[in-house]
PDB file of C-alpha atoms in Angstrom:
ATOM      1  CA  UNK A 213       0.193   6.032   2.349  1.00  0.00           C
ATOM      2  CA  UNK A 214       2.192   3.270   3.161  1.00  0.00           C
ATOM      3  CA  UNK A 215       0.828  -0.227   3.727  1.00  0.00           C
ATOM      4  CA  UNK A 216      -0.119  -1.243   7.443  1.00  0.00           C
ATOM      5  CA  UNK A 217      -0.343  -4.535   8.754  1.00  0.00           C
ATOM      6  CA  UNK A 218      -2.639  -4.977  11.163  1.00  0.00           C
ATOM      7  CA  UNK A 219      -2.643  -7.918  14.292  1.00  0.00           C
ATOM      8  CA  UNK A 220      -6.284  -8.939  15.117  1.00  0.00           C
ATOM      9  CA  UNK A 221     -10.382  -7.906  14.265  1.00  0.00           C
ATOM     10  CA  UNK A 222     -11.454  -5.739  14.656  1.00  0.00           C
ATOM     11  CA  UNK A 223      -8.181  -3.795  14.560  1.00  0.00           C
ATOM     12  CA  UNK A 224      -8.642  -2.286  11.294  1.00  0.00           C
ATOM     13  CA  UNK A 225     -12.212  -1.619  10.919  1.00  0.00           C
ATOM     14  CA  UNK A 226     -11.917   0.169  14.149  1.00  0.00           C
ATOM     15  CA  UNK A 227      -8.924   2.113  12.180  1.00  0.00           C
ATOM     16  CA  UNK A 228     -10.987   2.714   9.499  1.00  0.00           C
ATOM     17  CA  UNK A 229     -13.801   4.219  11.339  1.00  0.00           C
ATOM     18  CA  UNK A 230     -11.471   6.481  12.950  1.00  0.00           C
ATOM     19  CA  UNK A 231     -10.561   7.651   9.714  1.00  0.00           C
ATOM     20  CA  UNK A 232      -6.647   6.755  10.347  1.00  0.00           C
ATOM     21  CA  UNK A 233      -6.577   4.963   7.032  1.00  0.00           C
ATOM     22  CA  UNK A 234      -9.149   5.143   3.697  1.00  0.00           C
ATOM     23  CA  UNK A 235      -8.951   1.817   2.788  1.00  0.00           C
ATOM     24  CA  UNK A 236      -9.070  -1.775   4.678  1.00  0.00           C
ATOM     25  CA  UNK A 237      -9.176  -5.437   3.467  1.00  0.00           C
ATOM     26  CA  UNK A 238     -10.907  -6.995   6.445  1.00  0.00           C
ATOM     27  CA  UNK A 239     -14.025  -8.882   7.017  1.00  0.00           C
ATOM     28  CA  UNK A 240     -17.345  -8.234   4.819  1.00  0.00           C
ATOM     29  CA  UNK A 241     -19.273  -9.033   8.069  1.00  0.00           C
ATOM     30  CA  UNK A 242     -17.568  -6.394  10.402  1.00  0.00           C
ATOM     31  CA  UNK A 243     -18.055  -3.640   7.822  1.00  0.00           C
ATOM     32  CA  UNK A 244     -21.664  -4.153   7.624  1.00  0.00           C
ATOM     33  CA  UNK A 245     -21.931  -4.298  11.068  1.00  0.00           C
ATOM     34  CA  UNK A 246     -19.841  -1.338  11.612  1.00  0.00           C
ATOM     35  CA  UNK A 247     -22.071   0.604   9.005  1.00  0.00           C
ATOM     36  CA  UNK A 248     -24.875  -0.164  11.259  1.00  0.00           C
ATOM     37  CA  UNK A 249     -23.839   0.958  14.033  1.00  0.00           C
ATOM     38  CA  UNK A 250     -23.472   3.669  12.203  1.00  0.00           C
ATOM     39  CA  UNK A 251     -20.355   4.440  11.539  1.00  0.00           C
ATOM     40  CA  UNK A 252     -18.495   6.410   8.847  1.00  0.00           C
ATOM     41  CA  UNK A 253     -17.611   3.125   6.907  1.00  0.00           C
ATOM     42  CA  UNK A 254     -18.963   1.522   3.867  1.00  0.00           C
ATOM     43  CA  UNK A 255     -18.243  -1.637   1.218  1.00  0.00           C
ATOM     44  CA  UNK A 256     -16.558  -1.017  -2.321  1.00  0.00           C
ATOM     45  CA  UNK A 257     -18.917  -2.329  -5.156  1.00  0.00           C
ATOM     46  CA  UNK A 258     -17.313  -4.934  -6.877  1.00  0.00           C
ATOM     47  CA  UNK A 259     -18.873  -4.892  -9.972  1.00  0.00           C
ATOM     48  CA  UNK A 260     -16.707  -1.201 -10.450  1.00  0.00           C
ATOM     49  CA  UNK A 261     -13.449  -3.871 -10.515  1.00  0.00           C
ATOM     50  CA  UNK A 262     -12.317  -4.071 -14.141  1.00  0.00           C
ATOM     51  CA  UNK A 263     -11.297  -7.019 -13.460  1.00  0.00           C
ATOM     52  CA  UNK A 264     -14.386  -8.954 -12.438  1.00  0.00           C
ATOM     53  CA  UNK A 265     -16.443  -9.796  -8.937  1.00  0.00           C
ATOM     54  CA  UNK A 266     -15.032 -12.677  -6.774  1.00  0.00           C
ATOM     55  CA  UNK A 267     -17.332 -15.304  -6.546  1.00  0.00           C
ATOM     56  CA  UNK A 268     -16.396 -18.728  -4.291  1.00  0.00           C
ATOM     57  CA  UNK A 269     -18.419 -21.707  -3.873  1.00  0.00           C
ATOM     58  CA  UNK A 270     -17.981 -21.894   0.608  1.00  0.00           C
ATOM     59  CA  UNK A 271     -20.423 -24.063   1.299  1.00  0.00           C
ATOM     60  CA  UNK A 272     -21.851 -25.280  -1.996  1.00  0.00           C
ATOM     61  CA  UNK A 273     -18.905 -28.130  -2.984  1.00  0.00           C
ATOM     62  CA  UNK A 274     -20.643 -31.422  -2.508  1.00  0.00           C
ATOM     63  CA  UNK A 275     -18.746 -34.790  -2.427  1.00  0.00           C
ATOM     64  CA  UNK A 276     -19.617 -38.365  -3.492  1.00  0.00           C
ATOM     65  CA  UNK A 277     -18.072 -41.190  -1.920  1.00  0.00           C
ATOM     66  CA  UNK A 278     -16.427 -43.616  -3.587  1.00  0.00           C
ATOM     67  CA  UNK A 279     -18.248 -46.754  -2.185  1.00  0.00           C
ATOM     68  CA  UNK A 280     -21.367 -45.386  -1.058  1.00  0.00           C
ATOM     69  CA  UNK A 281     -23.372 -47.601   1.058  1.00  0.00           C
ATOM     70  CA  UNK A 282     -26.155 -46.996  -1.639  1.00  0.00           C
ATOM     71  CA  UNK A 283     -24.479 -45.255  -4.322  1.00  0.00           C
ATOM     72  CA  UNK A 284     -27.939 -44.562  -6.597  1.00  0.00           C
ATOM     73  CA  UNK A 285     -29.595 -42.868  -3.776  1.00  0.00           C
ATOM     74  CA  UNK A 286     -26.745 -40.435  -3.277  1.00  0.00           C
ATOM     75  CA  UNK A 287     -26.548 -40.250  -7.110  1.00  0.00           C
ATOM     76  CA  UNK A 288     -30.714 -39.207  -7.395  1.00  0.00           C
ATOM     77  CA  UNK A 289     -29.805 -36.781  -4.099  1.00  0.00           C
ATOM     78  CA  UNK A 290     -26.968 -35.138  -5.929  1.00  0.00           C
ATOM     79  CA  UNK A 291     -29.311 -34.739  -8.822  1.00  0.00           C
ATOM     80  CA  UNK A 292     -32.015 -33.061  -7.233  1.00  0.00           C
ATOM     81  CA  UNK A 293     -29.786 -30.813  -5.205  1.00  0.00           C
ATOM     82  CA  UNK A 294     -28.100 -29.349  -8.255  1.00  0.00           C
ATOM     83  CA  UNK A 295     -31.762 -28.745 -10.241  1.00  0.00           C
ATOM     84  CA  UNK A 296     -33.431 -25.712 -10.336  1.00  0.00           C
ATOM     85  CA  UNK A 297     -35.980 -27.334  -7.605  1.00  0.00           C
ATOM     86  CA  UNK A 298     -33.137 -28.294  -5.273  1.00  0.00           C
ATOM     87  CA  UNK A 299     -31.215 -25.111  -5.547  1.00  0.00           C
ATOM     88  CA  UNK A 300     -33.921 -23.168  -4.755  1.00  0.00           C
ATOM     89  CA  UNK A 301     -34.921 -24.966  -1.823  1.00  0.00           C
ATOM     90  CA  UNK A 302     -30.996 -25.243  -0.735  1.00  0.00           C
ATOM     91  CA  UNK A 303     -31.039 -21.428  -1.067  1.00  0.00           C
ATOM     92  CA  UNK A 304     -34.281 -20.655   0.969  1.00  0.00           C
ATOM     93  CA  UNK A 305     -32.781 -22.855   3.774  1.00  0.00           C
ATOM     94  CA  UNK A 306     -29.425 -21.344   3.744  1.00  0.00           C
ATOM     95  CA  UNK A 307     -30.640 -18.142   3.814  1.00  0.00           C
ATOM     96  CA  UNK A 308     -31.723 -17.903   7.063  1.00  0.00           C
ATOM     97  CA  UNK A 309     -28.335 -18.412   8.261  1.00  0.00           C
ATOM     98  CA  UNK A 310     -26.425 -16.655   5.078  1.00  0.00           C
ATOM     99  CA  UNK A 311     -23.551 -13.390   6.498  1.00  0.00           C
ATOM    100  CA  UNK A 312     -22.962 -10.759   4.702  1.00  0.00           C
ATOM    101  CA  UNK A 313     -20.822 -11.735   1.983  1.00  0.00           C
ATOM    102  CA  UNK A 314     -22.650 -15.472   0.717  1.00  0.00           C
ATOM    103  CA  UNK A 315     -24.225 -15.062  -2.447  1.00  0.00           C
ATOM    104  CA  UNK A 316     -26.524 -18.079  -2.168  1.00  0.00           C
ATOM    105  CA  UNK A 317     -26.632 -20.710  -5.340  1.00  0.00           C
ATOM    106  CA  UNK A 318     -24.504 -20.104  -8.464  1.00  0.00           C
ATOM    107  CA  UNK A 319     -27.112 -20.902 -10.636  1.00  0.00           C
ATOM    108  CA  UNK A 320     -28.795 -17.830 -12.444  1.00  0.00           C
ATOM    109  CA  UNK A 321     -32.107 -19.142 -13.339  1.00  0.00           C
ATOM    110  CA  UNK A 322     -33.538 -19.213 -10.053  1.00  0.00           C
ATOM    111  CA  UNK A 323     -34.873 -16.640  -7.882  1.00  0.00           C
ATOM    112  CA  UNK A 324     -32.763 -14.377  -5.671  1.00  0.00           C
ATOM    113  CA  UNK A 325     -35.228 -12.332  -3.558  1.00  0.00           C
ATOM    114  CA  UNK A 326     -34.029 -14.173  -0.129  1.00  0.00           C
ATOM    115  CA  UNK A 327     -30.245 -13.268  -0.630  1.00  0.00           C
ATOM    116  CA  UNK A 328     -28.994  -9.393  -0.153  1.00  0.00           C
ATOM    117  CA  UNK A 329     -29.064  -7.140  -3.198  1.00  0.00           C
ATOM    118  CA  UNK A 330     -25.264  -6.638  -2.968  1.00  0.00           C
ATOM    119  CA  UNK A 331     -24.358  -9.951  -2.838  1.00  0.00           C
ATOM    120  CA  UNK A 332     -26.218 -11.142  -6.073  1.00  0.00           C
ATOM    121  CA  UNK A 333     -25.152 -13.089  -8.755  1.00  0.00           C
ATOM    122  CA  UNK A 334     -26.195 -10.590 -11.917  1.00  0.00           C
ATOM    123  CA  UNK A 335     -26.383 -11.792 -15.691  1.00  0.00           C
ATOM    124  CA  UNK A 336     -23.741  -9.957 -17.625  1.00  0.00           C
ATOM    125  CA  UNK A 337     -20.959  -9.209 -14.553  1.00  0.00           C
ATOM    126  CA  UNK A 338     -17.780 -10.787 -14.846  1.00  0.00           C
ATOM    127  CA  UNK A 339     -16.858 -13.296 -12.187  1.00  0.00           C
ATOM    128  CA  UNK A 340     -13.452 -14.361 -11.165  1.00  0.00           C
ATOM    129  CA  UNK A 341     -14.555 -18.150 -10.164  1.00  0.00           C
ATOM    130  CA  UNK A 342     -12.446 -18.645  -6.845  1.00  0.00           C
ATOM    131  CA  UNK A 343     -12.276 -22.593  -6.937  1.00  0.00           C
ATOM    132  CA  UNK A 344     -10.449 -21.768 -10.229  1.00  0.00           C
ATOM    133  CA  UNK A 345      -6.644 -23.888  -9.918  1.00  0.00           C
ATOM    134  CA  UNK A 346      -5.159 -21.083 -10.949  1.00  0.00           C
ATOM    135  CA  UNK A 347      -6.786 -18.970  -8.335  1.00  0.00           C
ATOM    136  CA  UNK A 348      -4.939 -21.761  -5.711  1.00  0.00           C
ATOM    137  CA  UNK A 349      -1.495 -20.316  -7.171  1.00  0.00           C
ATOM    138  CA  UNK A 350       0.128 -19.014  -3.789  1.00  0.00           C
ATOM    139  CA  UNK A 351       3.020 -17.528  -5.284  1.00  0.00           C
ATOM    140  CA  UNK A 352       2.152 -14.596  -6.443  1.00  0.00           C
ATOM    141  CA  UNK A 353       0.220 -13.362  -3.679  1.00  0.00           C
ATOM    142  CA  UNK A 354       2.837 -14.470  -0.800  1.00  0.00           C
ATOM    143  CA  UNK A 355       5.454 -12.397  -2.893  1.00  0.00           C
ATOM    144  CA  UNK A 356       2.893  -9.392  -2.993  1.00  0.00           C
ATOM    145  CA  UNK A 357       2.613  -9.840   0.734  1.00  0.00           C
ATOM    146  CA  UNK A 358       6.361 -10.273   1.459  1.00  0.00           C
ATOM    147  CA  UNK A 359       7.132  -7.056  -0.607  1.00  0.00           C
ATOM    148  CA  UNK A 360       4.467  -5.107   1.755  1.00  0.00           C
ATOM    149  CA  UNK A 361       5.670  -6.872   4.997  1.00  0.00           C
ATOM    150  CA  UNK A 362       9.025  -5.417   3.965  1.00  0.00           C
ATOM    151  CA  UNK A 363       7.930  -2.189   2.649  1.00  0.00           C
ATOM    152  CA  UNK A 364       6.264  -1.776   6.216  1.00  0.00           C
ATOM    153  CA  UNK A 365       9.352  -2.853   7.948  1.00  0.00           C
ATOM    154  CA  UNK A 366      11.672   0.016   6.442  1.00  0.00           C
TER     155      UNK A 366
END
């Protein structure tokens, strides 16, 4: 089966469903919700990828500024938010408003009951950290989508 592009959501779950194609790379979010619904749909595990699980950061990157109006109180803030006490209090909060696809904090030693079983971080998976440089490399994945732009134009 050939690639297929497709224009807008929920274009391709809803081809999905239908069972016009077996496989789509669209939203987490709309596949859960699809599922349900109760649809004929479901999410790939990750973990079955030999090549690791995708993990990103989306909301965790925190920033100080250079010239802080009071630079030790953002510097005992930072502090606490990155501790085990802070992270799990970041996560609790977060989790109320947490989609499908977050995976709460990135730390491992604190407790994960309040984020979905799927979208845990697990001792002993490999993850492919997506704030990685290389993982910013454009190249390679605007030539893999030029080939199937122009595999789907012939």
């Amino acid at each position: 089966m050939a690639p297929t592009l497709y224009a807008r959501y929920p274009q391709g779950e809803d081809w999905l469903a239908a069972g016009k194609y077996s496989l789509c790379l669209c939203r987490h979010q709309s596949i859960s919700e699809a599922k349900a619904q109760g649809l004929p749909v479901d999410l790939m595990d990750p973990t079955q990828f030999k090549e690791g699980v995708g993990v990103e950061t989306r909301a965790k990157t925190l920033v100080l500024m250079n010239q802080a109006p009071h630079p030790n109180a953002a510097k005992v803030f930072i502090n606490w938010f990155l501790s085990r006490e802070g992270q799990i209090d970041f996560q609790k909060t977060s989790a109320k408003y947490i989609d499908a696809g977050a995976e709460g904090s990135l730390r491992m030693d604190i407790p994960k009951d309040d984020i979905p079983a799927r979208n845990r971080l697990n001792p002993g998976v490999k993850y492919v950290p997506q704030w990685n440089p290389d993982f910013f490399d454009m190249k390679a994945i605007n030539k893999l989508i030029s080939e199937a732009q122009a595999e789907v134009k012939k």
